[in-house]
mmCIF file of C-alpha atoms and ligand atoms in Angstrom:
data_model
loop_
_atom_site.group_PDB
_atom_site.id
_atom_site.type_symbol
_atom_site.label_atom_id
_atom_site.label_comp_id
_atom_site.label_asym_id
_atom_site.label_seq_id
_atom_site.Cartn_x
_atom_site.Cartn_y
_atom_site.Cartn_z
ATOM 1 C CA MET S 1 0.000 0.000 0.000
ATOM 2 C CA LYS S 2 1.235 3.482 -0.784
ATOM 3 C CA LEU S 3 2.324 5.542 2.213
ATOM 4 C CA THR S 4 -0.147 8.346 1.379
ATOM 5 C CA THR S 5 -3.009 5.842 1.363
ATOM 6 C CA THR S 6 -1.884 4.440 4.709
ATOM 7 C CA ILE S 7 -1.793 7.919 6.215
ATOM 8 C CA ALA S 8 -5.231 8.732 4.810
ATOM 9 C CA LEU S 9 -6.650 5.523 6.279
ATOM 10 C CA LEU S 10 -5.087 6.192 9.678
ATOM 11 C CA ALA S 11 -6.468 9.735 9.692
ATOM 12 C CA ALA S 12 -9.927 8.411 8.794
ATOM 13 C CA ALA S 13 -9.776 5.814 11.595
ATOM 14 C CA GLY S 14 -8.931 8.596 14.071
ATOM 15 C CA ALA S 15 -11.830 10.750 12.878
ATOM 16 C CA ASN S 16 -14.242 7.832 13.098
ATOM 17 C CA ALA S 17 -13.329 7.311 16.713
ATOM 18 C CA HIS S 18 -14.228 10.937 17.601
ATOM 19 C CA TYR S 19 -17.631 11.740 19.132
ATOM 20 C CA THR S 20 -20.219 14.331 20.192
ATOM 21 C CA PHE S 21 -23.063 14.418 22.742
ATOM 22 C CA PRO S 22 -26.030 15.800 20.758
ATOM 23 C CA LYS S 23 -29.225 14.778 22.637
ATOM 24 C CA THR S 24 -30.550 14.455 26.183
ATOM 25 C CA LYS S 25 -32.847 11.759 27.520
ATOM 26 C CA VAL S 26 -34.781 12.682 30.652
ATOM 27 C CA ASN S 27 -37.790 10.779 32.039
ATOM 28 C CA GLY S 28 -38.007 8.733 28.863
ATOM 29 C CA VAL S 29 -38.106 11.805 26.597
ATOM 30 C CA THR S 30 -35.318 12.078 24.030
ATOM 31 C CA SER S 31 -34.623 15.589 22.726
ATOM 32 C CA ALA S 32 -33.853 16.473 19.136
ATOM 33 C CA GLU S 33 -30.168 16.982 18.278
ATOM 34 C CA TRP S 34 -28.815 20.227 19.763
ATOM 35 C CA GLU S 35 -32.232 21.095 21.200
ATOM 36 C CA THR S 36 -31.330 21.019 24.899
ATOM 37 C CA ILE S 37 -27.555 20.859 24.360
ATOM 38 C CA ARG S 38 -25.653 23.812 22.924
ATOM 39 C CA ILE S 39 -24.412 22.985 19.460
ATOM 40 C CA THR S 40 -20.683 22.332 19.649
ATOM 41 C CA GLU S 41 -17.844 23.522 17.446
ATOM 42 C CA ASN S 42 -17.189 19.875 16.540
ATOM 43 C CA HIS S 43 -20.800 19.016 15.632
ATOM 44 C CA TYR S 44 -19.583 18.155 12.112
ATOM 45 C CA SER S 45 -15.921 17.135 12.602
ATOM 46 C CA HIS S 46 -16.504 15.414 15.968
ATOM 47 C CA GLY S 47 -12.957 16.510 16.851
ATOM 48 C CA PRO S 48 -11.686 17.169 20.377
ATOM 49 C CA VAL S 49 -10.447 20.156 22.393
ATOM 50 C CA GLN S 50 -6.730 19.655 23.081
ATOM 51 C CA ASP S 51 -5.795 23.015 24.624
ATOM 52 C CA VAL S 52 -7.086 23.000 28.213
ATOM 53 C CA ASN S 53 -6.634 26.813 28.317
ATOM 54 C CA SER S 54 -8.909 27.381 25.336
ATOM 55 C CA ALA S 55 -12.262 29.185 25.673
ATOM 56 C CA SER S 56 -13.779 26.050 24.114
ATOM 57 C CA MET S 57 -13.220 24.288 27.456
ATOM 58 C CA THR S 58 -16.384 25.922 28.834
ATOM 59 C CA CYS S 59 -19.014 24.323 26.608
ATOM 60 C CA TYR S 60 -17.203 23.861 23.255
ATOM 61 C CA GLU S 61 -19.924 26.061 21.739
ATOM 62 C CA ARG S 62 -20.137 26.903 18.064
ATOM 63 C CA ASP S 63 -22.565 29.812 18.562
ATOM 64 C CA VAL S 64 -21.297 31.495 21.722
ATOM 65 C CA GLY S 65 -24.048 33.574 23.338
ATOM 66 C CA LYS S 66 -26.886 31.873 21.487
ATOM 67 C CA GLY S 67 -27.821 29.041 23.843
ATOM 68 C CA ALA S 68 -29.787 25.925 22.947
ATOM 69 C CA PRO S 69 -33.464 26.290 21.986
ATOM 70 C CA LYS S 70 -34.765 24.409 25.074
ATOM 71 C CA THR S 71 -34.070 23.791 28.745
ATOM 72 C CA VAL S 72 -35.080 20.369 30.077
ATOM 73 C CA SER S 73 -36.577 19.882 33.548
ATOM 74 C CA VAL S 74 -35.298 17.134 35.823
ATOM 75 C CA GLN S 75 -36.075 16.117 39.407
ATOM 76 C CA ALA S 76 -33.148 16.321 41.806
ATOM 77 C CA GLY S 77 -32.100 12.687 42.342
ATOM 78 C CA GLY S 78 -33.164 11.930 38.763
ATOM 79 C CA THR S 79 -30.990 11.029 35.821
ATOM 80 C CA VAL S 80 -29.864 12.951 32.754
ATOM 81 C CA THR S 81 -28.556 10.885 29.852
ATOM 82 C CA PHE S 82 -26.489 12.251 26.960
ATOM 83 C CA THR S 83 -26.513 10.300 23.714
ATOM 84 C CA VAL S 84 -23.134 9.772 22.061
ATOM 85 C CA ASP S 85 -22.634 10.189 18.316
ATOM 86 C CA THR S 86 -21.546 7.596 17.556
ATOM 87 C CA SER S 87 -19.884 6.000 20.595
ATOM 88 C CA ILE S 88 -17.063 6.626 23.060
ATOM 89 C CA GLY S 89 -14.345 5.222 20.856
ATOM 90 C CA HIS S 90 -11.362 6.223 22.975
ATOM 91 C CA PRO S 91 -10.248 5.195 26.492
ATOM 92 C CA GLY S 92 -10.439 7.649 29.386
ATOM 93 C CA PRO S 93 -12.405 9.072 32.306
ATOM 94 C CA LEU S 94 -15.891 10.559 32.187
ATOM 95 C CA HIS S 95 -16.758 13.659 34.209
ATOM 96 C CA PHE S 96 -19.927 15.678 34.793
ATOM 97 C CA TYR S 97 -20.027 19.211 36.209
ATOM 98 C CA LEU S 98 -22.888 21.537 37.174
ATOM 99 C CA ALA S 99 -22.962 25.353 37.174
ATOM 100 C CA LYS S 100 -25.899 27.188 38.767
ATOM 101 C CA VAL S 101 -27.269 29.949 36.596
ATOM 102 C CA PRO S 102 -26.887 33.284 38.405
ATOM 103 C CA ALA S 103 -29.796 35.640 39.099
ATOM 104 C CA GLY S 104 -30.769 37.652 36.052
ATOM 105 C CA LYS S 105 -29.673 34.916 33.622
ATOM 106 C CA THR S 106 -31.297 31.779 32.274
ATOM 107 C CA ALA S 107 -29.745 28.471 31.298
ATOM 108 C CA ALA S 108 -30.055 29.701 27.708
ATOM 109 C CA THR S 109 -28.267 33.019 28.320
ATOM 110 C CA PHE S 110 -25.639 32.098 30.937
ATOM 111 C CA ASP S 111 -22.142 31.779 29.421
ATOM 112 C CA GLY S 112 -20.743 29.434 32.101
ATOM 113 C CA LYS S 113 -17.646 31.615 32.524
ATOM 114 C CA GLY S 114 -15.875 32.208 35.842
ATOM 115 C CA ALA S 115 -15.585 30.050 38.956
ATOM 116 C CA VAL S 116 -19.071 28.499 38.784
ATOM 117 C CA TRP S 117 -18.565 24.738 38.276
ATOM 118 C CA PHE S 118 -18.647 21.809 40.711
ATOM 119 C CA LYS S 119 -18.041 18.173 39.869
ATOM 120 C CA ILE S 120 -20.861 15.676 40.384
ATOM 121 C CA TYR S 121 -19.324 12.572 38.793
ATOM 122 C CA GLN S 122 -16.025 11.023 37.824
ATOM 123 C CA ASP S 123 -14.911 7.515 37.041
ATOM 124 C CA GLY S 124 -11.615 5.703 36.754
ATOM 125 C CA PRO S 125 -10.051 2.652 35.168
ATOM 126 C CA SER S 126 -10.002 -1.033 35.988
ATOM 127 C CA GLY S 127 -6.984 -3.213 35.366
ATOM 128 C CA LEU S 128 -4.292 -0.728 36.406
ATOM 129 C CA GLY S 129 -0.891 -2.412 36.396
ATOM 130 C CA THR S 130 -1.940 -4.806 33.624
ATOM 131 C CA SER S 131 -1.953 -4.453 29.851
ATOM 132 C CA LYS S 132 -5.815 -4.566 29.857
ATOM 133 C CA ILE S 133 -6.894 -1.220 31.310
ATOM 134 C CA THR S 134 -10.601 -0.541 30.763
ATOM 135 C CA TRP S 135 -12.892 2.408 31.516
ATOM 136 C CA PRO S 136 -16.616 2.349 32.392
ATOM 137 C CA SER S 137 -17.455 4.490 29.329
ATOM 138 C CA ASP S 138 -15.580 2.352 26.762
ATOM 139 C CA GLY S 139 -17.743 2.003 23.650
ATOM 140 C CA LYS S 140 -20.834 3.569 25.265
ATOM 141 C CA THR S 141 -23.519 5.026 22.993
ATOM 142 C CA GLU S 142 -25.032 6.993 25.881
ATOM 143 C CA VAL S 143 -23.748 8.218 29.229
ATOM 144 C CA SER S 144 -25.797 9.168 32.293
ATOM 145 C CA VAL S 145 -25.476 11.076 35.514
ATOM 146 C CA GLN S 146 -27.662 11.344 38.594
ATOM 147 C CA ILE S 147 -28.405 14.921 39.649
ATOM 148 C CA PRO S 148 -27.663 15.081 43.408
ATOM 149 C CA SER S 149 -30.855 15.194 45.484
ATOM 150 C CA CYS S 150 -29.374 17.980 47.651
ATOM 151 C CA VAL S 151 -28.790 20.632 44.946
ATOM 152 C CA ALA S 152 -30.751 23.874 45.026
ATOM 153 C CA ASN S 153 -33.652 24.205 42.608
ATOM 154 C CA GLY S 154 -33.249 26.289 39.508
ATOM 155 C CA GLU S 155 -31.554 26.391 36.166
ATOM 156 C CA TYR S 156 -28.077 24.934 35.568
ATOM 157 C CA LEU S 157 -25.619 24.125 32.843
ATOM 158 C CA LEU S 158 -24.730 20.424 32.965
ATOM 159 C CA ARG S 159 -21.323 19.852 31.388
ATOM 160 C CA VAL S 160 -20.281 16.396 30.191
ATOM 161 C CA GLU S 161 -16.578 15.820 29.558
ATOM 162 C CA HIS S 162 -14.832 12.712 28.305
ATOM 163 C CA ILE S 163 -11.036 12.794 28.286
ATOM 164 C CA ALA S 164 -9.490 10.461 25.714
ATOM 165 C CA LEU S 165 -6.049 9.377 26.873
ATOM 166 C CA HIS S 166 -4.753 7.286 23.957
ATOM 167 C CA SER S 167 -2.362 10.087 22.863
ATOM 168 C CA ALA S 168 -2.052 11.812 26.243
ATOM 169 C CA GLY S 169 1.566 10.800 26.825
ATOM 170 C CA SER S 170 2.744 13.987 25.131
ATOM 171 C CA LEU S 171 1.828 17.540 26.122
ATOM 172 C CA GLY S 172 -1.481 18.610 24.515
ATOM 173 C CA GLY S 173 -2.214 15.062 23.387
ATOM 174 C CA ALA S 174 -5.232 14.414 25.619
ATOM 175 C CA GLN S 175 -8.505 14.834 23.696
ATOM 176 C CA LEU S 176 -11.413 16.441 25.522
ATOM 177 C CA TYR S 177 -14.971 15.890 24.283
ATOM 178 C CA ILE S 178 -17.345 18.398 25.894
ATOM 179 C CA SER S 179 -20.981 19.531 25.749
ATOM 180 C CA CYS S 180 -23.330 21.542 27.955
ATOM 181 C CA ALA S 181 -27.006 20.745 28.457
ATOM 182 C CA GLN S 182 -29.425 23.346 29.805
ATOM 183 C CA ILE S 183 -31.399 21.873 32.715
ATOM 184 C CA ASN S 184 -33.983 23.066 35.250
ATOM 185 C CA VAL S 185 -33.797 21.230 38.568
ATOM 186 C CA THR S 186 -36.910 20.787 40.708
ATOM 187 C CA GLY S 187 -37.422 19.056 44.064
ATOM 188 C CA GLY S 188 -33.884 19.596 45.350
ATOM 189 C CA THR S 189 -33.315 20.019 49.087
ATOM 190 C CA GLY S 190 -30.775 22.812 48.598
ATOM 191 C CA THR S 191 -28.515 21.527 51.383
ATOM 192 C CA LEU S 192 -25.481 20.840 49.182
ATOM 193 C CA ASN S 193 -22.191 22.467 50.142
ATOM 194 C CA THR S 194 -20.507 22.770 46.762
ATOM 195 C CA GLY S 195 -17.129 23.730 48.252
ATOM 196 C CA SER S 196 -14.910 25.911 46.101
ATOM 197 C CA LEU S 197 -16.066 26.281 42.523
ATOM 198 C CA VAL S 198 -13.797 25.983 39.478
ATOM 199 C CA SER S 199 -13.714 27.636 36.068
ATOM 200 C CA PHE S 200 -13.379 26.246 32.534
ATOM 201 C CA PRO S 201 -10.865 27.089 31.228
ATOM 202 C CA GLY S 202 -8.820 27.254 34.434
ATOM 203 C CA ALA S 203 -9.558 24.063 36.343
ATOM 204 C CA TYR S 204 -7.045 21.956 34.410
ATOM 205 C CA LYS S 205 -3.399 22.390 33.490
ATOM 206 C CA ALA S 206 -1.801 20.670 30.505
ATOM 207 C CA THR S 207 0.646 19.066 32.956
ATOM 208 C CA ASP S 208 -1.981 17.707 35.402
ATOM 209 C CA PRO S 209 -1.168 14.028 35.970
ATOM 210 C CA GLY S 210 -4.636 13.036 34.679
ATOM 211 C CA ILE S 211 -4.160 15.066 31.445
ATOM 212 C CA LEU S 212 -0.487 14.385 30.643
ATOM 213 C CA PHE S 213 -0.735 10.619 31.077
ATOM 214 C CA GLN S 214 0.999 7.630 29.541
ATOM 215 C CA LEU S 215 -1.714 5.000 29.097
ATOM 216 C CA TYR S 216 0.270 2.163 27.543
ATOM 217 C CA TRP S 217 3.901 1.731 28.593
ATOM 218 C CA PRO S 218 5.244 1.607 31.220
ATOM 219 C CA THR S 219 1.923 0.180 32.404
ATOM 220 C CA PRO S 220 0.295 2.788 34.670
ATOM 221 C CA THR S 221 -0.525 1.732 38.224
ATOM 222 C CA SER S 222 -2.639 4.746 39.207
ATOM 223 C CA TYR S 223 -4.828 7.392 37.638
ATOM 224 C CA ILE S 224 -5.619 10.760 39.227
ATOM 225 C CA ASN S 225 -8.684 12.486 37.754
ATOM 226 C CA PRO S 226 -8.051 16.175 37.030
ATOM 227 C CA GLY S 227 -10.165 18.873 38.667
ATOM 228 C CA PRO S 228 -11.838 19.119 42.073
ATOM 229 C CA PRO S 229 -13.269 16.216 44.089
ATOM 230 C CA VAL S 230 -16.863 15.074 43.491
ATOM 231 C CA VAL S 231 -19.326 16.883 45.763
ATOM 232 C CA LYS S 232 -21.324 14.757 48.207
ATOM 233 C CA CYS S 233 -24.800 15.351 49.635
HETATM 234 C C1 NAG O 1 -38.238 25.422 36.066
HETATM 235 O O1 NAG O 1 -39.079 24.756 36.974
HETATM 236 C C2 NAG O 1 -39.886 25.634 37.727
HETATM 237 C C3 NAG O 1 -40.635 24.810 38.774
HETATM 238 O O2 NAG O 1 -41.400 23.794 38.146
HETATM 239 C C4 NAG O 1 -40.810 26.390 36.792
HETATM 240 O O3 NAG O 1 -41.586 27.308 37.515
HETATM 241 C C5 NAG O 1 -39.996 27.127 35.740
HETATM 242 O O4 NAG O 1 -40.834 27.722 34.772
HETATM 243 C C6 NAG O 1 -39.051 26.171 35.032
HETATM 244 N N1 NAG O 1 -38.194 26.907 34.140
HETATM 245 C C7 NAG O 1 -37.850 26.446 32.935
HETATM 246 C C8 NAG O 1 -36.935 27.294 32.127
HETATM 247 O O5 NAG O 1 -38.250 25.365 32.491
HETATM 248 CU CU1 CU O 2 -10.749 10.746 18.401
#
């Protein structure tokens, strides 16, 4: 095979493994694409964010300031699912963050900038120290998170983030796949202490051990998720 053909095929394989999160599923209702989730810059290419200092780290929005057409209501303690187009084709951790919409804004108008985010979910690998490391999200066509029962009621941005680590052994090689859904939480107790809030960009450094990470060799024996700890009710 000609070298140019080989390179073209490899590039295509990489692109096919990329993904987006275009729809929500809440209480059995599936949204249209980019109806409750802000349309992302990669909605066509499916490519990742690789600069953790980029403005795209907030919500990876294509139309900054526009918002998604709808905000979806969810009971605190209930589940929000994001569909994956087409599937999580790369290995790495899954994170979810919430940002409460400040007074005077709505989930559709809030830009998510500043220290406003707290982490509600993270996962890690199995098989550390072996050559068969796996992640809970491997190959998933949808990913879900439970909204803590103790959050305050009101509108939020719900940010999903999958960090693909297959090329993360060199600086800037980690691939971040990000989207923000607009949600309206009801029935929350409001007792949550969110601790200190983080910003995107800002929460991660390119040299964080969970971002600059050698997945394959030498076989890793630990993984430290980047960002703050998960809040607890
Ligand atoms: C959010 O839920 C509250 C309580 O049900 C409701 O009054 C409000 O209109 C909802 N807002 C949106 C944007 O759906
Ligand atoms: Cu990819």
